[in-house]
Tab-separated table of C-alpha atoms in Angstrom:
chain	number	residue	atom	x	y	z
M	1	UNK	CA	60.478	-80.188	33.472
M	2	UNK	CA	62.412	-82.941	31.681
M	3	UNK	CA	59.919	-85.733	32.455
M	4	UNK	CA	56.886	-83.879	31.114
M	5	UNK	CA	56.067	-84.114	27.425
M	6	UNK	CA	53.230	-82.187	25.761
M	7	UNK	CA	51.484	-83.950	22.899
M	8	UNK	CA	51.356	-81.703	19.842
M	9	UNK	CA	47.798	-80.775	18.876
M	10	UNK	CA	47.906	-77.601	16.770
M	11	UNK	CA	44.909	-75.490	15.698
M	12	UNK	CA	43.278	-75.947	12.307
M	13	UNK	CA	45.797	-74.234	9.997
M	14	UNK	CA	42.997	-73.270	7.583
M	15	UNK	CA	41.666	-70.878	10.283
M	16	UNK	CA	44.545	-70.115	12.689
M	17	UNK	CA	48.204	-69.692	11.809
M	18	UNK	CA	50.936	-70.100	14.444
M	19	UNK	CA	54.537	-68.941	14.171
M	20	UNK	CA	56.776	-71.146	16.352
M	21	UNK	CA	60.029	-69.833	14.893
M	22	UNK	CA	59.263	-66.103	15.127
M	23	UNK	CA	59.704	-63.616	17.933
M	24	UNK	CA	56.912	-61.011	17.857
M	25	UNK	CA	57.836	-57.552	19.126
M	26	UNK	CA	55.237	-54.794	19.328
M	27	UNK	CA	54.602	-51.257	20.546
M	28	UNK	CA	51.356	-49.495	21.365
M	29	UNK	CA	50.403	-45.912	22.167
M	30	UNK	CA	47.183	-45.605	24.148
M	31	UNK	CA	45.119	-42.764	25.552
M	32	UNK	CA	43.360	-44.007	28.707
M	33	UNK	CA	40.299	-42.453	30.331
M	34	UNK	CA	40.018	-43.568	33.966
M	35	UNK	CA	36.972	-42.852	36.145
M	36	UNK	CA	36.520	-43.697	39.826
M	37	UNK	CA	33.137	-42.509	41.126
M	38	UNK	CA	32.050	-42.667	44.775
M	39	UNK	CA	28.609	-41.612	46.000
M	40	UNK	CA	26.111	-42.436	48.780
M	41	UNK	CA	23.902	-45.408	47.985
M	42	UNK	CA	20.853	-43.441	49.158
M	43	UNK	CA	19.679	-40.118	47.769
M	44	UNK	CA	20.452	-37.049	49.853
M	45	UNK	CA	19.491	-33.371	49.500
M	46	UNK	CA	22.872	-32.151	50.714
M	47	UNK	CA	23.783	-28.466	50.125
M	48	UNK	CA	27.111	-29.664	48.642
M	49	UNK	CA	27.538	-32.822	46.631
M	50	UNK	CA	28.567	-35.806	48.789
M	51	UNK	CA	29.849	-37.589	45.678
M	52	UNK	CA	33.358	-37.694	44.237
M	53	UNK	CA	34.292	-38.102	40.575
M	54	UNK	CA	37.988	-38.918	40.480
M	55	UNK	CA	39.850	-38.499	37.174
M	56	UNK	CA	43.485	-38.671	36.059
M	57	UNK	CA	45.565	-36.380	33.869
M	58	UNK	CA	46.840	-39.333	31.825
M	59	UNK	CA	46.446	-39.010	28.067
M	60	UNK	CA	49.448	-40.767	26.488
M	61	UNK	CA	50.801	-44.156	27.545
M	62	UNK	CA	53.489	-46.085	25.682
M	63	UNK	CA	53.780	-49.845	25.969
M	64	UNK	CA	56.013	-52.594	24.610
M	65	UNK	CA	55.405	-56.329	24.309
M	66	UNK	CA	57.149	-59.463	23.091
M	67	UNK	CA	55.916	-63.007	22.537
M	68	UNK	CA	57.526	-66.291	21.564
M	69	UNK	CA	55.534	-69.480	21.142
M	70	UNK	CA	53.256	-69.680	24.197
M	71	UNK	CA	54.753	-66.943	26.385
M	72	UNK	CA	54.242	-63.180	26.135
M	73	UNK	CA	55.221	-60.260	28.352
M	74	UNK	CA	54.673	-56.527	28.235
M	75	UNK	CA	54.799	-53.295	30.176
M	76	UNK	CA	53.502	-49.740	29.763
M	77	UNK	CA	54.257	-46.382	31.332
M	78	UNK	CA	53.257	-42.741	31.160
M	79	UNK	CA	55.521	-40.681	28.923
M	80	UNK	CA	57.184	-37.492	30.153
M	81	UNK	CA	56.240	-35.388	27.152
M	82	UNK	CA	54.059	-33.075	29.248
M	83	UNK	CA	51.039	-33.740	27.038
M	84	UNK	CA	49.372	-35.699	29.842
M	85	UNK	CA	48.577	-32.587	31.902
M	86	UNK	CA	44.968	-31.419	31.696
M	87	UNK	CA	44.042	-27.917	32.823
M	88	UNK	CA	43.562	-27.831	36.579
M	89	UNK	CA	44.366	-31.531	37.091
M	90	UNK	CA	47.072	-32.846	39.381
M	91	UNK	CA	49.839	-34.820	37.582
M	92	UNK	CA	49.272	-38.579	37.448
M	93	UNK	CA	51.584	-41.566	37.189
M	94	UNK	CA	50.863	-44.860	35.469
M	95	UNK	CA	52.612	-48.260	35.482
M	96	UNK	CA	51.521	-51.676	34.297
M	97	UNK	CA	53.210	-55.034	33.644
M	98	UNK	CA	51.751	-58.229	32.157
M	99	UNK	CA	52.859	-61.846	31.753
M	100	UNK	CA	50.781	-64.211	29.606
M	101	UNK	CA	50.732	-67.884	28.769
M	102	UNK	CA	48.677	-68.610	25.650
M	103	UNK	CA	48.034	-72.312	25.286
M	104	UNK	CA	45.846	-74.081	22.786
M	105	UNK	CA	42.579	-73.862	24.715
M	106	UNK	CA	43.693	-72.244	27.978
M	107	UNK	CA	45.134	-68.762	28.440
M	108	UNK	CA	46.568	-67.434	31.702
M	109	UNK	CA	47.517	-63.879	32.580
M	110	UNK	CA	49.059	-62.020	35.495
M	111	UNK	CA	48.749	-58.228	35.427
M	112	UNK	CA	49.862	-55.430	37.732
M	113	UNK	CA	48.507	-51.864	37.488
M	114	UNK	CA	49.438	-48.836	39.587
M	115	UNK	CA	48.011	-45.331	39.146
M	116	UNK	CA	48.893	-42.367	41.355
M	117	UNK	CA	47.418	-38.861	41.298
M	118	UNK	CA	43.672	-38.203	40.974
M	119	UNK	CA	41.553	-35.076	40.652
M	120	UNK	CA	38.017	-34.788	41.997
M	121	UNK	CA	36.128	-32.907	39.267
M	122	UNK	CA	32.917	-32.561	41.294
M	123	UNK	CA	33.334	-28.777	41.203
M	124	UNK	CA	30.366	-27.659	43.273
M	125	UNK	CA	31.854	-29.280	46.355
M	126	UNK	CA	33.688	-26.029	47.089
M	127	UNK	CA	32.624	-22.395	47.221
M	128	UNK	CA	34.949	-21.243	44.428
M	129	UNK	CA	34.284	-24.292	42.243
M	130	UNK	CA	37.919	-25.418	42.053
M	131	UNK	CA	38.883	-29.016	41.465
M	132	UNK	CA	40.005	-31.034	44.485
M	133	UNK	CA	43.562	-32.243	43.857
M	134	UNK	CA	44.617	-35.596	45.326
M	135	UNK	CA	48.227	-36.303	44.278
M	136	UNK	CA	48.446	-38.761	47.197
M	137	UNK	CA	45.572	-40.979	46.039
M	138	UNK	CA	46.718	-44.352	44.658
M	139	UNK	CA	44.959	-47.323	43.099
M	140	UNK	CA	46.864	-50.598	42.855
M	141	UNK	CA	45.685	-53.865	41.279
M	142	UNK	CA	46.931	-57.450	41.033
M	143	UNK	CA	45.077	-59.682	38.582
M	144	UNK	CA	45.421	-63.404	37.935
M	145	UNK	CA	42.987	-64.834	35.440
M	146	UNK	CA	42.474	-67.800	33.170
M	147	UNK	CA	40.422	-68.133	30.003
M	148	UNK	CA	38.936	-71.118	28.225
M	149	UNK	CA	38.391	-70.904	24.450
M	150	UNK	CA	35.711	-73.442	23.497
M	151	UNK	CA	36.593	-73.349	19.778
M	152	UNK	CA	40.378	-72.939	19.953
M	153	UNK	CA	41.032	-74.979	16.838
M	154	UNK	CA	39.331	-72.398	14.585
M	155	UNK	CA	39.241	-69.185	16.616
M	156	UNK	CA	42.286	-67.420	18.059
M	157	UNK	CA	41.537	-65.242	21.090
M	158	UNK	CA	45.126	-63.968	21.258
M	159	UNK	CA	45.532	-63.078	17.561
M	160	UNK	CA	44.294	-59.448	17.926
M	161	UNK	CA	45.681	-59.022	21.468
M	162	UNK	CA	49.331	-60.122	21.545
M	163	UNK	CA	49.566	-61.238	17.878
M	164	UNK	CA	51.337	-64.500	18.706
M	165	UNK	CA	48.888	-66.142	16.266
M	166	UNK	CA	47.030	-64.972	13.156
M	167	UNK	CA	43.410	-65.535	12.174
M	168	UNK	CA	43.402	-66.411	8.459
M	169	UNK	CA	39.683	-67.177	8.070
M	170	UNK	CA	36.737	-65.635	9.936
M	171	UNK	CA	35.442	-67.473	12.981
M	172	UNK	CA	34.235	-66.996	16.558
M	173	UNK	CA	33.723	-68.832	19.813
M	174	UNK	CA	32.146	-68.827	23.233
M	175	UNK	CA	34.630	-67.989	25.994
M	176	UNK	CA	34.841	-68.361	29.760
M	177	UNK	CA	37.024	-66.181	31.964
M	178	UNK	CA	37.761	-66.875	35.611
M	179	UNK	CA	40.132	-65.208	38.003
M	180	UNK	CA	41.034	-63.614	41.313
M	181	UNK	CA	41.573	-59.845	41.543
M	182	UNK	CA	42.929	-57.716	44.360
M	183	UNK	CA	42.633	-53.925	44.400
M	184	UNK	CA	43.502	-51.119	46.818
M	185	UNK	CA	42.412	-47.492	46.770
M	186	UNK	CA	44.215	-45.440	49.424
M	187	UNK	CA	45.626	-42.028	50.262
M	188	UNK	CA	47.617	-40.175	52.891
M	189	UNK	CA	44.345	-38.829	54.328
M	190	UNK	CA	40.684	-39.884	54.109
M	191	UNK	CA	39.473	-40.581	50.569
M	192	UNK	CA	36.457	-38.291	51.068
M	193	UNK	CA	36.481	-34.685	52.251
M	194	UNK	CA	35.060	-33.798	55.715
M	195	UNK	CA	32.004	-32.119	54.102
M	196	UNK	CA	31.152	-35.413	52.390
M	197	UNK	CA	31.786	-37.775	55.280
M	198	UNK	CA	28.552	-36.811	57.045
M	199	UNK	CA	26.536	-38.629	54.368
M	200	UNK	CA	28.293	-41.990	54.739
M	201	UNK	CA	27.844	-44.283	57.717
M	202	UNK	CA	30.768	-46.709	57.264
M	203	UNK	CA	32.913	-45.375	54.434
M	204	UNK	CA	32.933	-41.707	55.431
M	205	UNK	CA	36.346	-41.356	57.059
M	206	UNK	CA	37.985	-44.346	55.368
M	207	UNK	CA	41.573	-43.846	54.284
M	208	UNK	CA	41.739	-47.088	52.282
M	209	UNK	CA	39.431	-49.481	50.474
M	210	UNK	CA	40.601	-53.047	49.771
M	211	UNK	CA	38.724	-55.472	47.547
M	212	UNK	CA	39.296	-59.097	46.550
M	213	UNK	CA	37.024	-60.324	43.758
M	214	UNK	CA	36.318	-63.792	42.390
M	215	UNK	CA	35.115	-63.810	38.799
M	216	UNK	CA	33.381	-66.296	36.506
M	217	UNK	CA	32.541	-64.385	33.330
M	218	UNK	CA	31.058	-65.954	30.190
M	219	UNK	CA	31.830	-64.200	26.939
M	220	UNK	CA	31.861	-64.354	23.176
M	221	UNK	CA	34.503	-63.387	20.648
M	222	UNK	CA	34.873	-63.199	16.888
M	223	UNK	CA	37.596	-62.388	14.350
M	224	UNK	CA	36.407	-61.353	10.912
M	225	UNK	CA	39.015	-61.442	8.137
M	226	UNK	CA	38.717	-59.430	4.915
M	227	UNK	CA	41.043	-59.397	1.910
M	228	UNK	CA	43.084	-62.140	3.649
M	229	UNK	CA	45.024	-59.731	5.920
M	230	UNK	CA	42.547	-57.128	7.189
M	231	UNK	CA	40.871	-58.097	10.450
M	232	UNK	CA	38.018	-56.872	12.643
M	233	UNK	CA	37.821	-58.346	16.135
M	234	UNK	CA	35.387	-58.060	19.023
M	235	UNK	CA	35.239	-59.705	22.474
M	236	UNK	CA	32.725	-59.157	25.295
M	237	UNK	CA	32.576	-60.573	28.839
M	238	UNK	CA	30.063	-59.855	31.584
M	239	UNK	CA	29.513	-61.206	35.080
M	240	UNK	CA	28.584	-60.481	38.686
M	241	UNK	CA	31.758	-60.860	40.742
M	242	UNK	CA	31.771	-62.056	44.332
M	243	UNK	CA	33.641	-59.277	46.137
M	244	UNK	CA	35.148	-59.324	49.635
M	245	UNK	CA	35.937	-55.784	50.749
M	246	UNK	CA	36.844	-53.685	53.755
M	247	UNK	CA	37.287	-49.972	54.418
M	248	UNK	CA	40.085	-48.878	56.756
M	249	UNK	CA	40.576	-45.690	58.756
M	250	UNK	CA	44.306	-46.491	58.996
M	251	UNK	CA	46.394	-48.644	56.670
M	252	UNK	CA	47.450	-51.054	59.444
M	253	UNK	CA	43.968	-51.488	60.953
M	254	UNK	CA	42.477	-54.966	61.251
M	255	UNK	CA	38.949	-55.129	59.890
M	256	UNK	CA	36.933	-58.159	58.852
M	257	UNK	CA	36.067	-58.355	55.164
M	258	UNK	CA	32.435	-58.185	54.056
M	259	UNK	CA	30.983	-59.916	50.944
M	260	UNK	CA	28.898	-58.378	48.184
M	261	UNK	CA	28.293	-58.592	44.424
M	262	UNK	CA	29.848	-56.265	41.839
M	263	UNK	CA	28.800	-55.987	38.185
M	264	UNK	CA	31.611	-56.430	35.646
M	265	UNK	CA	31.819	-55.674	31.909
M	266	UNK	CA	34.820	-56.114	29.611
M	267	UNK	CA	34.675	-55.266	25.907
M	268	UNK	CA	37.434	-55.141	23.291
M	269	UNK	CA	37.205	-54.000	19.688
M	270	UNK	CA	39.968	-53.787	17.102
M	271	UNK	CA	40.540	-53.319	13.395
M	272	UNK	CA	43.809	-53.535	11.513
M	273	UNK	CA	46.222	-55.299	9.211
M	274	UNK	CA	47.883	-58.600	10.107
M	275	UNK	CA	50.331	-60.383	7.790
M	276	UNK	CA	52.993	-63.025	8.329
M	277	UNK	CA	55.587	-60.499	9.478
M	278	UNK	CA	53.957	-57.107	10.071
M	279	UNK	CA	50.846	-56.132	12.012
M	280	UNK	CA	49.181	-52.828	12.914
M	281	UNK	CA	45.779	-51.781	14.159
M	282	UNK	CA	43.421	-49.487	16.040
M	283	UNK	CA	42.012	-50.709	19.331
M	284	UNK	CA	39.351	-49.736	21.851
M	285	UNK	CA	39.030	-51.432	25.249
M	286	UNK	CA	36.598	-50.691	28.062
M	287	UNK	CA	36.402	-52.351	31.477
M	288	UNK	CA	33.698	-51.337	33.957
M	289	UNK	CA	32.940	-52.419	37.539
M	290	UNK	CA	30.059	-51.155	39.641
M	291	UNK	CA	28.485	-52.132	42.950
M	292	UNK	CA	26.989	-50.933	46.215
M	293	UNK	CA	29.307	-51.714	49.131
M	294	UNK	CA	27.432	-51.065	52.373
M	295	UNK	CA	26.254	-47.448	52.121
M	296	UNK	CA	28.531	-46.530	49.215
M	297	UNK	CA	28.033	-46.787	45.461
M	298	UNK	CA	31.435	-47.299	43.787
M	299	UNK	CA	31.999	-47.521	40.037
M	300	UNK	CA	35.221	-47.744	38.037
M	301	UNK	CA	35.598	-47.333	34.284
M	302	UNK	CA	38.837	-47.851	32.364
M	303	UNK	CA	38.789	-46.952	28.659
M	304	UNK	CA	41.747	-47.277	26.293
M	305	UNK	CA	41.897	-45.984	22.715
M	306	UNK	CA	45.084	-46.299	20.727
M	307	UNK	CA	47.234	-47.723	17.965
M	308	UNK	CA	49.572	-50.690	17.977
M	309	UNK	CA	52.108	-52.066	15.558
M	310	UNK	CA	54.699	-54.801	15.530
M	311	UNK	CA	56.901	-57.112	13.549
M	312	UNK	CA	57.909	-60.769	13.684
M	313	UNK	CA	61.632	-61.479	13.645
M	314	UNK	CA	63.389	-64.789	13.281
M	315	UNK	CA	63.844	-65.900	16.875
M	316	UNK	CA	67.510	-65.692	17.963
M	317	UNK	CA	69.255	-68.990	18.669
M	318	UNK	CA	69.900	-68.234	22.406
M	319	UNK	CA	66.154	-67.677	22.908
M	320	UNK	CA	65.317	-70.956	21.197
M	321	UNK	CA	67.820	-72.831	23.352
M	322	UNK	CA	66.602	-71.225	26.578
M	323	UNK	CA	62.968	-71.981	25.715
M	324	UNK	CA	63.791	-75.578	24.822
M	325	UNK	CA	65.603	-76.121	28.142
M	326	UNK	CA	62.956	-74.534	30.353
M	327	UNK	CA	59.690	-75.644	28.714
M	328	UNK	CA	58.315	-79.200	28.337
M	329	UNK	CA	58.982	-80.944	25.003
M	330	UNK	CA	56.182	-80.417	22.520
M	331	UNK	CA	55.411	-76.844	23.565
């Protein structure tokens, strides 16, 4: 983009510190708790529970990230240590990849998540009380979202997330997140067991559920700084997403999408140490979605608890040259 020039307009350096000459490299170890609950929207007095409570055996995920100036990228995967197996659960697989652009006021993110292998822990569905193992069940998500920081000059939204900036004095801001999200939940056979299908009119024998959501979520965030380098951060978003969904009895079926509203909550909390070069912290994230789609109540909860640490290196000369050639002047 040789003909495009960005006018420099940095944040207030008394509140937010940027590091244009450093390459930030980080690692995190997280323990996710993933819930996918499906139940009839209306109460039933069924002799066996018509609901499903899907869980994963994931307990240790390792991720790596890197950021330079405005661009950051990261990925995470389930380790093969064997610690992820819970008693009676089917093995699960986990993959995620993220690309971020963190501008002065705007932030954009693309994220891909894929999880395979769920266990239905609704034990009284069967006579012997065993878990229902679904190694074939997969959830796949594509997310593209943007965020507007109303007070970007004095509050850094990305400082406790990808650490490309540092909050040096306490401050907060109102935020606005918007985006488009696509998700699939599918298996080799019907998502629900035959005993459950009798209590659902439209979703009963569905093999796949596809949802496209449009989100406009207001939020608020704050970074509190103690002893110059110790931080405490919190961010909360909430909204009612417009969701277009369809349930399919076969993966290649053609079905018209139906609209509805889904409740959304996103909360992040972190505490740690953040200096010019080194950073480390504890983090807790929770993302919840819940809504009634036709005759089916579907809720999803993703919780992540873990530690992260990283270091800023002097950016290598080839990276600086590549960035200068590919990005507009002034960025």
